[in-house]
Each structure stands twice: as C-alpha cells, then as structure tokens.
Amino acid sequence: GAVVSQHPSWVICKSGTSVKIECRSLDFQATTMFWYRQFPKQSLMLMATSNEGSKATYEQGVEKDKFLINHASLTLSTLTVTSAHPEDSSFYICSASGTPNAEAFFGQGTRLTVV
Amino acid sequence: GESVGLHLPTLSVQEGDNSIINCAYSNSASDYFIWYKQESGKGPQFIIDIRSNMDKRQGQRVTVLLNKTVKHLSLQIAATQPGDSAVYFCAENNNFNKFYFGSGTKLNVKP
C-alpha cells in the first residue's frame, strides 16, 4: 500500500506552547487528509477532514482555533495544537486518501505529551 | 458523526482457531467499510475492505461479511496466529468521504 509518514513520532511540550505535527504522503497525491485523536484504550476519533487548497472541515466539538490544520500541497498536511494543555495529551494520527471513498492510508501516529 | 460500535470489547481465542469480530454501524448511507488492525503504539493497518454492493469479500485468511439489512459487519480470521493479536476496528465511510471508527475489539491469541 501507499506510504504516509508522520513527524514527529513522539513529542513532549510544556503547557501553553504550540506543537506542529506533519503528515506526508510519500508516494501518492493525497487529495484528502484526515486527522484523528486516540486516547488510551479508546477508538480513533475523527477531528477534521482537509482537502488540498481549502479550509478544513472540523467535526462537532473540535475547536478549529485550537487545532489548526493546513493542507497546502497534495503531499503535506499539518496539525498545530495551539496553547497545549495536559488534557491535549493524546495519540494523533493522520490518514490520506488519493481517491474519494477509497482506502485511506494511515501514518504511524504522533504521541503528544503536554507537561 | 456516525455511531459505529462493536458487540465485544475483547476476544480470546486459541491459536489455530477461527476468530470472528463483529461490528454494528448506524448510518444506512455508508457505502464503504474497512477493517483495520492496530498494534500498540502504531497507526492502523488496512486489513480488508468491502463496498455496499457486496455481501462478502475474501482475502488471505480473512473474510469480511456485510449485512446491510441489519447494518452489521464481521471480520473472520481463519487459523488465528499469535501475530494476529491486536485491536481491530471497523470503519465506515459515508458519501462525504469521511471515515468513522468503531470502538474496537482486542483480540488475544493464546498459544
């Protein structure tokens, strides 16, 4: 399958700072990228969907000003967690799809710990 | 978002036995479904998919069954191996191209 790479894999930041997570499709053009959050022993919760060149669509209850998503190119989307707090500590996972209603390929995830 | 839930949170099977993992979905408009396997600390890994115009699809050692009447999916793993131990999620994709995940089933394979 296609390869999606996330960076960093693991990050610790201080409360109040911002953290940027990158998601790259390495061998295909991702027209749509998805961002998920996963708490321990829980399922993946869709946060937002982004299409290249347009604003992201956020799921209900997800603060768009706190979780800034940029999808500037067909191979890169970024998620910035602004003014991070300990409750934002989670496993963030991106996925990318090159074709609507087709398989989405997942990155390896980023574990964020806010101290 | 849609509600996608699982009947069993954990499943323990003996190595070599067949495993069946179930999933219920709530959005009758969903037309594409994927089963994912997730190992600890890693992103989900695609196992098999099925579209709503099919009832059954087979892969290598895995079979997915779709019952649209009762909005139910199942994943069958034949001859379960220790390497199959993981958490399994079903995900549904509606016609808005969004994937929503079920709550997950942890599969424990006993040697």
Coordinates of N, CA and C in Angstrom, one line a residue:
Chain A
G1 N 0.8 -1.2 0.0 CA 0.0 0.0 0.0 C 0.8 1.2 0.0
A2 N 0.2 2.4 -0.2 CA 0.9 3.7 -0.2 C 1.4 4.0 1.2
V3 N 2.4 4.9 1.2 CA 3.1 5.2 2.5 C 2.7 6.6 2.9
V4 N 2.3 6.7 4.2 CA 2.0 8.0 4.8 C 3.0 8.1 6.0
S5 N 3.7 9.3 6.1 CA 4.7 9.4 7.2 C 4.3 10.6 8.0
Q6 N 4.3 10.4 9.3 CA 4.1 11.5 10.3 C 5.4 11.8 11.0
H7 N 5.4 13.1 11.4 CA 6.6 13.6 12.1 C 6.2 14.7 13.0
P8 N 6.6 14.7 14.3 CA 7.5 13.7 14.9 C 6.6 12.5 15.3
S9 N 7.3 11.4 15.7 CA 6.6 10.2 16.3 C 6.2 10.5 17.7
W10 N 7.0 11.3 18.4 CA 6.8 11.5 19.8 C 7.3 12.9 20.2
V11 N 6.5 13.6 21.0 CA 6.9 14.9 21.4 C 6.3 15.2 22.8
I12 N 7.2 15.9 23.5 CA 6.8 16.4 24.8 C 6.9 17.9 24.8
C13 N 5.9 18.6 25.2 CA 6.0 20.1 25.2 C 5.4 20.6 26.5
K14 N 5.8 21.8 26.8 CA 5.3 22.5 28.0 C 3.9 23.1 27.8
S15 N 3.1 23.1 28.9 CA 1.8 23.6 28.8 C 1.8 25.1 28.3
G16 N 1.0 25.4 27.4 CA 0.9 26.8 26.9 C 1.6 27.0 25.6
T17 N 2.5 26.0 25.2 CA 3.2 26.1 23.9 C 2.4 25.5 22.8
S18 N 2.9 25.7 21.6 CA 2.2 25.1 20.4 C 3.1 24.0 19.8
V19 N 2.5 23.0 19.2 CA 3.2 21.9 18.6 C 2.6 21.6 17.2
K20 N 3.5 21.5 16.3 CA 3.1 21.2 14.9 C 3.4 19.7 14.6
I21 N 2.5 19.1 14.0 CA 2.6 17.7 13.5 C 2.5 17.7 12.0
E22 N 3.4 17.0 11.3 CA 3.3 16.9 9.9 C 2.9 15.5 9.4
C23 N 2.1 15.6 8.3 CA 1.7 14.3 7.7 C 2.0 14.4 6.2
R24 N 2.7 13.5 5.7 CA 3.2 13.5 4.3 C 2.8 12.2 3.6
S25 N 2.2 12.3 2.4 CA 2.0 11.1 1.6 C 3.3 11.0 0.7
L26 N 4.0 9.9 0.8 CA 5.3 9.8 0.2 C 5.3 9.4 -1.3
D27 N 4.3 8.6 -1.6 CA 4.3 8.1 -3.0 C 3.0 8.2 -3.7
F28 N 2.2 9.1 -3.2 CA 0.9 9.4 -4.0 C 0.4 10.8 -3.6
Q29 N -0.5 11.3 -4.4 CA -1.0 12.6 -4.1 C -2.3 12.5 -3.3
A30 N -2.3 13.1 -2.2 CA -3.4 13.0 -1.2 C -4.4 14.1 -1.4
T31 N -5.5 13.9 -2.0 CA -6.5 14.9 -2.2 C -7.2 15.3 -0.9
T32 N -7.3 14.2 -0.1 CA -7.9 14.4 1.2 C -7.1 13.8 2.3
M33 N -7.0 14.6 3.4 CA -6.3 14.1 4.6 C -7.2 14.2 5.8
F34 N -7.1 13.2 6.7 CA -7.9 13.2 7.9 C -7.0 13.2 9.1
W35 N -7.5 13.9 10.1 CA -6.7 13.9 11.4 C -7.6 13.3 12.5
Y36 N -7.0 12.3 13.2 CA -7.7 11.6 14.3 C -7.0 11.8 15.6
R37 N -7.7 11.6 16.7 CA -7.1 11.6 18.0 C -7.5 10.4 18.7
Q38 N -6.6 9.8 19.4 CA -6.9 8.5 20.1 C -6.4 8.5 21.5
F39 N -7.3 8.4 22.5 CA -6.9 8.3 23.9 C -6.6 6.8 24.2
P40 N -5.9 6.6 25.3 CA -5.5 5.2 25.6 C -6.7 4.3 25.7
K41 N -6.6 3.2 25.0 CA -7.7 2.1 25.1 C -9.0 2.6 24.5
Q42 N -8.9 3.6 23.7 CA -10.1 4.1 23.0 C -10.0 4.0 21.5
S43 N -11.1 4.3 20.8 CA -11.0 4.3 19.4 C -10.5 5.6 18.8
L44 N -10.3 5.6 17.5 CA -9.9 6.8 16.8 C -11.1 7.7 16.6
M45 N -10.9 9.0 17.0 CA -12.0 10.0 16.9 C -11.6 10.9 15.8
L46 N -12.4 11.0 14.8 CA -12.1 12.0 13.7 C -12.2 13.4 14.2
M47 N -11.2 14.2 13.9 CA -11.1 15.6 14.3 C -11.5 16.5 13.2
A48 N -10.9 16.2 12.0 CA -11.2 17.1 10.9 C -10.8 16.4 9.6
T49 N -11.3 16.9 8.5 CA -11.0 16.5 7.2 C -10.5 17.7 6.4
S50 N -9.4 17.5 5.7 CA -8.9 18.6 4.9 C -8.7 18.2 3.5
N51 N -9.1 19.1 2.6 CA -8.8 18.9 1.2 C -7.8 19.9 0.8
E52 N -6.9 19.5 -0.1 CA -5.8 20.4 -0.6 C -6.4 21.7 -1.1
G53 N -5.8 22.8 -0.6 CA -6.2 24.1 -1.0 C -7.4 24.7 -0.5
S54 N -8.1 24.0 0.4 CA -9.3 24.6 1.0 C -9.3 24.4 2.5
K55 N -10.2 25.1 3.2 CA -10.2 25.0 4.7 C -10.7 23.7 5.1
A56 N -10.1 23.3 6.3 CA -10.5 22.0 6.8 C -11.9 22.0 7.4
T57 N -12.5 20.9 7.4 CA -13.9 20.7 7.9 C -13.7 20.0 9.3
Y58 N -14.2 20.7 10.3 CA -14.0 20.1 11.7 C -15.2 19.4 12.1
E59 N -15.0 18.3 12.9 CA -16.1 17.6 13.5 C -16.7 18.4 14.6
Q60 N -17.9 18.1 15.0 CA -18.6 18.8 16.1 C -17.8 18.6 17.3
G61 N -17.6 19.7 18.0 CA -16.9 19.6 19.3 C -15.4 19.8 19.2
V62 N -14.8 19.9 18.0 CA -13.4 20.1 17.9 C -13.2 21.6 17.6
E63 N -12.3 22.2 18.4 CA -12.1 23.7 18.3 C -11.1 24.0 17.2
K64 N -11.6 24.6 16.2 CA -10.8 24.9 15.0 C -9.7 25.9 15.3
D65 N -9.9 26.8 16.3 CA -8.8 27.7 16.6 C -7.7 27.1 17.5
K66 N -8.0 26.0 18.0 CA -7.0 25.3 18.9 C -6.3 24.3 18.0
F67 N -6.9 23.6 17.1 CA -6.3 22.6 16.3 C -6.3 23.2 14.8
L68 N -5.2 23.8 14.5 CA -5.1 24.4 13.2 C -4.6 23.4 12.2
I69 N -5.3 23.3 11.1 CA -4.9 22.4 10.1 C -4.7 23.1 8.8
N70 N -3.5 22.8 8.2 CA -3.2 23.4 6.9 C -2.9 22.2 5.9
H71 N -3.4 22.3 4.7 CA -3.2 21.3 3.7 C -2.8 22.1 2.4
A72 N -1.6 22.5 2.5 CA -1.1 23.4 1.4 C -0.7 22.8 0.1
S73 N -0.4 21.5 0.2 CA 0.0 20.8 -1.0 C -0.6 19.4 -1.0
L74 N -0.5 18.7 -2.1 CA -1.1 17.4 -2.3 C -0.3 16.3 -1.5
T75 N 0.8 16.7 -0.9 CA 1.5 15.7 -0.2 C 1.8 16.0 1.3
L76 N 1.3 17.2 1.7 CA 1.6 17.6 3.1 C 0.4 18.3 3.8
S77 N 0.1 17.8 5.0 CA -0.9 18.4 5.8 C -0.3 18.6 7.2
T78 N -0.6 19.7 7.9 CA 0.0 19.9 9.2 C -1.1 20.2 10.2
L79 N -0.9 19.7 11.4 CA -1.9 19.9 12.5 C -1.1 20.6 13.6
T80 N -1.5 21.8 13.9 CA -0.8 22.6 15.0 C -1.8 22.6 16.2
V81 N -1.3 22.1 17.3 CA -2.0 22.2 18.6 C -1.6 23.4 19.3
T82 N -2.4 24.4 19.4 CA -2.0 25.7 19.9 C -2.3 25.8 21.4
S83 N -1.5 26.5 22.2 CA -1.7 26.6 23.6 C -2.0 25.3 24.2
A84 N -1.1 24.4 24.1 CA -1.4 23.0 24.5 C -1.6 22.9 26.0
H85 N -2.5 22.0 26.4 CA -2.7 21.8 27.9 C -2.5 20.3 28.1
P86 N -2.3 19.9 29.3 CA -2.2 18.4 29.6 C -3.3 17.5 29.1
E87 N -4.5 18.1 29.0 CA -5.6 17.3 28.5 C -5.6 17.1 27.0
D88 N -4.7 17.8 26.3 CA -4.4 17.6 24.9 C -3.5 16.4 24.6
S89 N -2.9 15.9 25.7 CA -2.0 14.7 25.5 C -2.8 13.6 25.0
S90 N -2.3 13.1 23.9 CA -3.0 12.0 23.2 C -2.1 11.5 22.0
F91 N -2.7 10.5 21.3 CA -2.0 9.9 20.1 C -2.8 10.5 18.9
Y92 N -2.0 11.3 18.1 CA -2.7 11.9 17.0 C -2.2 11.2 15.7
I93 N -3.2 10.8 14.9 CA -2.9 10.0 13.7 C -3.6 10.7 12.5
C94 N -2.8 10.7 11.4 CA -3.3 11.2 10.2 C -3.5 10.1 9.2
S95 N -4.4 10.3 8.3 CA -4.6 9.4 7.1 C -4.8 10.2 5.9
A96 N -4.5 9.6 4.8 CA -4.5 10.3 3.5 C -5.2 9.4 2.4
S97 N -5.9 10.0 1.6 CA -6.6 9.3 0.5 C -6.4 10.0 -0.8
G98 N -6.1 9.3 -1.8 CA -5.9 9.9 -3.1 C -7.2 9.9 -4.0
T99 N -8.1 9.0 -3.5 CA -9.3 8.9 -4.3 C -10.5 9.0 -3.4
P100 N -11.6 9.7 -3.7 CA -12.8 9.8 -2.8 C -13.4 8.4 -2.6
N101 N -13.8 8.2 -1.3 CA -14.5 6.9 -1.0 C -13.6 5.7 -1.3
A102 N -12.3 5.8 -1.1 CA -11.4 4.7 -1.3 C -10.5 4.6 -0.1
E103 N -9.7 3.6 -0.1 CA -8.9 3.3 1.1 C -8.1 4.5 1.5
A104 N -8.1 4.7 2.8 CA -7.2 5.8 3.4 C -6.0 5.1 4.1
F105 N -4.9 5.7 3.8 CA -3.6 5.1 4.4 C -3.2 5.9 5.6
F106 N -2.8 5.2 6.6 CA -2.5 5.9 7.9 C -1.0 6.1 8.2
G107 N -0.7 7.2 8.8 CA 0.6 7.4 9.3 C 0.8 6.6 10.6
Q108 N 2.0 6.6 11.1 CA 2.4 5.8 12.3 C 1.9 6.5 13.6
G109 N 1.4 7.7 13.5 CA 0.9 8.4 14.7 C 2.0 9.2 15.4
T110 N 1.5 10.2 16.2 CA 2.4 11.1 17.0 C 1.8 11.1 18.4
R111 N 2.7 10.7 19.3 CA 2.3 10.7 20.7 C 2.7 12.1 21.3
L112 N 1.7 12.8 21.7 CA 1.9 14.1 22.3 C 1.7 14.1 23.8
T113 N 2.7 14.5 24.5 CA 2.6 14.6 26.0 C 2.8 16.1 26.4
V114 N 1.8 16.7 27.0 CA 1.9 18.1 27.5 C 2.1 18.1 29.0
V115 N 3.2 18.7 29.4 CA 3.6 18.7 30.8 C 3.5 20.1 31.4
Chain B
G1 N -20.9 12.7 14.4 CA -20.6 11.7 13.5 C -21.4 10.5 13.7
E2 N -21.2 9.5 12.7 CA -22.0 8.3 12.8 C -21.5 7.5 14.0
S3 N -22.4 6.6 14.5 CA -22.1 5.7 15.6 C -21.7 4.3 15.0
V4 N -20.6 3.9 15.3 CA -20.1 2.6 14.8 C -19.7 1.9 16.1
G5 N -20.3 0.8 16.5 CA -20.0 0.2 17.7 C -19.7 -1.3 17.5
L6 N -19.1 -1.9 18.5 CA -18.8 -3.3 18.5 C -19.5 -4.0 19.6
H7 N -19.8 -5.3 19.3 CA -20.5 -6.1 20.3 C -19.6 -6.5 21.4
L8 N -18.3 -6.9 21.1 CA -17.4 -7.5 22.1 C -16.2 -6.6 22.2
P9 N -15.9 -6.1 23.4 CA -14.7 -5.3 23.6 C -13.4 -6.2 23.6
T10 N -13.4 -7.4 24.0 CA -12.3 -8.3 24.0 C -12.7 -9.7 23.5
L11 N -11.7 -10.3 22.9 CA -11.9 -11.7 22.4 C -10.7 -12.5 22.5
S12 N -10.8 -13.6 23.2 CA -9.6 -14.5 23.4 C -9.9 -15.8 22.6
V13 N -8.9 -16.2 21.8 CA -9.0 -17.4 21.0 C -7.7 -18.2 21.1
Q14 N -7.9 -19.5 20.9 CA -6.7 -20.4 20.9 C -6.0 -20.3 19.5
E15 N -4.7 -20.4 19.6 CA -4.0 -20.4 18.3 C -4.5 -21.5 17.4
G16 N -4.8 -21.2 16.2 CA -5.2 -22.2 15.2 C -6.8 -22.1 15.0
D17 N -7.4 -21.6 16.0 CA -8.9 -21.5 15.9 C -9.3 -20.3 15.0
N18 N -10.5 -20.3 14.6 CA -11.0 -19.1 13.8 C -11.6 -18.1 14.7
S19 N -11.4 -16.8 14.3 CA -11.9 -15.7 15.1 C -13.0 -14.9 14.3
I20 N -14.0 -14.5 15.0 CA -15.0 -13.6 14.4 C -15.2 -12.4 15.2
I21 N -15.0 -11.3 14.6 CA -15.1 -10.0 15.3 C -16.3 -9.2 14.6
N22 N -17.2 -8.7 15.4 CA -18.4 -8.1 14.9 C -18.4 -6.6 15.1
C23 N -19.2 -6.0 14.2 CA -19.3 -4.5 14.2 C -20.7 -4.1 13.8
A24 N -21.3 -3.1 14.5 CA -22.6 -2.6 14.0 C -22.4 -1.1 13.6
Y25 N -23.0 -0.7 12.6 CA -23.0 0.7 12.2 C -24.4 1.3 12.1
S26 N -24.4 2.6 12.2 CA -25.7 3.2 12.3 C -26.2 4.0 11.1
N27 N -25.2 4.3 10.2 CA -25.6 5.1 9.1 C -25.9 4.3 7.8
S28 N -27.1 4.2 7.5 CA -27.5 3.3 6.4 C -27.0 3.9 5.0
A29 N -26.5 5.1 5.0 CA -26.0 5.7 3.8 C -24.5 5.4 3.6
S30 N -23.9 4.8 4.6 CA -22.5 4.4 4.4 C -22.3 3.3 3.3
D31 N -21.4 3.5 2.5 CA -21.3 2.6 1.3 C -19.9 2.0 1.2
Y32 N -19.0 2.2 2.2 CA -17.7 1.6 2.1 C -17.2 1.3 3.5
F33 N -16.7 0.2 3.7 CA -16.3 -0.2 5.0 C -14.9 -0.9 5.0
I34 N -14.1 -0.6 6.0 CA -12.8 -1.1 6.1 C -12.5 -1.7 7.5
W35 N -11.8 -2.8 7.6 CA -11.3 -3.3 8.8 C -9.9 -3.0 8.9
Y36 N -9.5 -2.5 10.1 CA -8.1 -2.1 10.4 C -7.6 -2.9 11.6
K37 N -6.3 -3.1 11.6 CA -5.7 -3.8 12.7 C -4.7 -2.7 13.3
Q38 N -4.7 -2.6 14.6 CA -3.8 -1.7 15.3 C -3.0 -2.3 16.4
E39 N -1.7 -2.3 16.2 CA -0.8 -2.8 17.3 C -0.5 -1.6 18.2
S40 N -0.1 -2.0 19.4 CA 0.2 -1.0 20.4 C 1.2 0.1 19.9
G41 N 0.8 1.4 20.0 CA 1.7 2.4 19.7 C 1.9 2.7 18.2
K42 N 1.1 2.0 17.4 CA 1.2 2.2 15.9 C -0.1 2.7 15.3
G43 N 0.0 3.2 14.1 CA -1.2 3.6 13.4 C -1.9 2.4 12.9
P44 N -3.2 2.5 12.5 CA -4.0 1.4 12.0 C -3.4 0.9 10.7
Q45 N -3.6 -0.4 10.5 CA -3.1 -1.1 9.3 C -4.3 -1.7 8.6
F46 N -4.4 -1.4 7.3 CA -5.5 -1.9 6.5 C -5.5 -3.4 6.4
I47 N -6.7 -4.0 6.6 CA -6.8 -5.5 6.5 C -7.6 -5.8 5.3
I48 N -8.8 -5.4 5.2 CA -9.7 -5.7 4.1 C -10.8 -4.7 4.0
D49 N -11.3 -4.5 2.9 CA -12.5 -3.6 2.7 C -13.6 -4.2 1.9
I50 N -14.7 -3.6 2.0 CA -15.9 -4.0 1.2 C -16.8 -2.9 0.9
R51 N -17.4 -2.9 -0.2 CA -18.3 -1.9 -0.6 C -19.8 -2.4 -0.4
S52 N -20.7 -1.4 -0.4 CA -22.1 -1.8 0.0 C -22.8 -2.6 -1.1
N53 N -22.2 -2.7 -2.3 CA -22.8 -3.6 -3.3 C -22.4 -5.0 -3.2
M54 N -21.6 -5.4 -2.2 CA -21.2 -6.7 -1.9 C -21.6 -7.2 -0.6
D55 N -21.8 -8.5 -0.4 CA -22.1 -9.1 0.9 C -20.9 -9.8 1.5
K56 N -19.9 -10.1 0.7 CA -18.8 -10.9 1.2 C -17.6 -10.6 0.4
R57 N -16.5 -10.6 1.1 CA -15.2 -10.4 0.4 C -14.1 -11.2 1.1
Q58 N -13.3 -11.9 0.4 CA -12.3 -12.7 1.0 C -10.9 -12.2 0.7
G59 N -10.0 -12.3 1.7 CA -8.6 -12.0 1.5 C -7.8 -13.2 1.9
Q60 N -6.6 -13.0 2.2 CA -5.7 -14.1 2.7 C -6.0 -14.3 4.2
R61 N -6.6 -15.4 4.5 CA -7.0 -15.8 5.9 C -8.1 -14.9 6.5
V62 N -8.6 -13.9 5.8 CA -9.6 -13.0 6.3 C -10.8 -13.0 5.4
T63 N -12.0 -12.8 6.0 CA -13.2 -12.7 5.2 C -14.0 -11.6 5.9
V64 N -14.6 -10.7 5.1 CA -15.5 -9.7 5.7 C -16.9 -10.0 5.1
L65 N -17.9 -9.9 6.0 CA -19.3 -10.1 5.7 C -20.0 -8.8 6.0
L66 N -20.9 -8.4 5.1 CA -21.7 -7.2 5.3 C -23.1 -7.6 5.2
N67 N -23.9 -7.2 6.2 CA -25.3 -7.4 6.2 C -26.0 -6.0 6.3
K68 N -26.4 -5.5 5.2 CA -26.9 -4.2 5.1 C -28.3 -4.1 5.8
T69 N -29.0 -5.2 5.8 CA -30.3 -5.2 6.3 C -30.3 -4.8 7.8
V70 N -29.4 -5.4 8.5 CA -29.2 -5.1 10.0 C -28.0 -4.2 10.3
K71 N -27.4 -3.7 9.2 CA -26.2 -2.8 9.4 C -25.2 -3.4 10.3
H72 N -24.7 -4.6 9.8 CA -23.7 -5.3 10.6 C -22.6 -5.8 9.7
L73 N -21.4 -5.7 10.3 CA -20.2 -6.2 9.6 C -19.5 -7.2 10.5
S74 N -18.8 -8.1 9.9 CA -18.0 -9.1 10.7 C -16.7 -9.3 9.9
L75 N -15.7 -9.6 10.7 CA -14.4 -10.0 10.2 C -14.1 -11.4 10.7
Q76 N -13.8 -12.3 9.8 CA -13.4 -13.6 10.2 C -12.0 -13.8 9.9
I77 N -11.2 -14.3 10.8 CA -9.8 -14.6 10.7 C -9.7 -16.1 10.8
A78 N -9.2 -16.8 9.8 CA -9.0 -18.2 9.8 C -7.6 -18.6 10.4
A79 N -7.6 -19.7 11.1 CA -6.4 -20.2 11.7 C -5.6 -19.1 12.4
T80 N -6.2 -18.5 13.4 CA -5.6 -17.3 14.1 C -4.2 -17.6 14.6
Q81 N -3.4 -16.7 14.4 CA -2.0 -16.8 14.8 C -1.6 -15.8 15.9
P82 N -0.6 -16.0 16.7 CA -0.2 -15.1 17.7 C 0.1 -13.7 17.1
G83 N 0.5 -13.6 15.9 CA 0.7 -12.3 15.3 C -0.5 -11.5 15.0
D84 N -1.6 -12.2 15.1 CA -2.9 -11.5 14.9 C -3.4 -10.8 16.1
S85 N -2.7 -11.0 17.2 CA -3.1 -10.3 18.4 C -3.0 -8.8 18.2
A86 N -4.0 -8.1 18.4 CA -4.1 -6.6 18.2 C -5.5 -6.1 18.5
V87 N -5.7 -4.8 18.3 CA -7.0 -4.3 18.4 C -7.5 -4.1 17.0
Y88 N -8.8 -4.5 16.7 CA -9.3 -4.5 15.4 C -10.5 -3.4 15.4
F89 N -10.5 -2.6 14.4 CA -11.5 -1.6 14.3 C -12.2 -1.7 12.9
C90 N -13.5 -1.5 12.9 CA -14.2 -1.3 11.7 C -14.4 0.2 11.5
A91 N -14.3 0.6 10.2 CA -14.5 2.0 9.9 C -15.5 2.1 8.8
E92 N -16.4 3.0 8.9 CA -17.4 3.2 7.8 C -17.1 4.6 7.1
N93 N -17.4 4.6 5.8 CA -17.2 5.8 5.0 C -18.5 6.1 4.4
N94 N -19.0 7.3 4.7 CA -20.2 7.7 4.1 C -19.9 8.4 2.8
N95 N -20.9 8.9 2.1 CA -20.7 9.5 0.8 C -20.1 10.9 0.9
F96 N -19.7 11.3 2.1 CA -19.0 12.5 2.3 C -17.5 12.2 2.5
N97 N -17.1 11.0 2.2 CA -15.7 10.6 2.2 C -15.1 10.9 3.6
K98 N -15.8 10.5 4.7 CA -15.2 10.5 6.0 C -15.3 9.1 6.6
F99 N -14.2 8.8 7.3 CA -14.1 7.5 7.9 C -14.4 7.7 9.4
Y100 N -15.4 6.9 9.9 CA -15.7 6.9 11.3 C -15.4 5.5 11.9
F101 N -14.7 5.5 13.0 CA -14.3 4.2 13.6 C -15.2 3.7 14.7
G102 N -15.3 2.4 14.8 CA -15.9 1.7 15.9 C -15.1 1.7 17.1
S103 N -15.6 1.2 18.2 CA -14.9 1.3 19.5 C -13.7 0.3 19.6
G104 N -13.7 -0.7 18.7 CA -12.5 -1.6 18.7 C -12.8 -2.9 19.5
T105 N -12.1 -3.9 19.1 CA -12.1 -5.2 19.8 C -10.7 -5.7 19.9
K106 N -10.3 -6.0 21.1 CA -9.0 -6.5 21.4 C -9.0 -8.0 21.2
L107 N -8.1 -8.5 20.3 CA -8.0 -9.9 20.1 C -6.8 -10.5 20.7
N108 N -7.0 -11.4 21.6 CA -5.9 -12.1 22.3 C -5.8 -13.5 21.8
V109 N -4.7 -13.9 21.2 CA -4.5 -15.2 20.7 C -3.6 -16.0 21.7
K110 N -4.1 -17.0 22.3 CA -3.4 -17.8 23.2 C -2.7 -19.0 22.6
P111 N -1.4 -19.1 22.9 CA -0.6 -20.2 22.2 C -1.0 -21.6 22.7

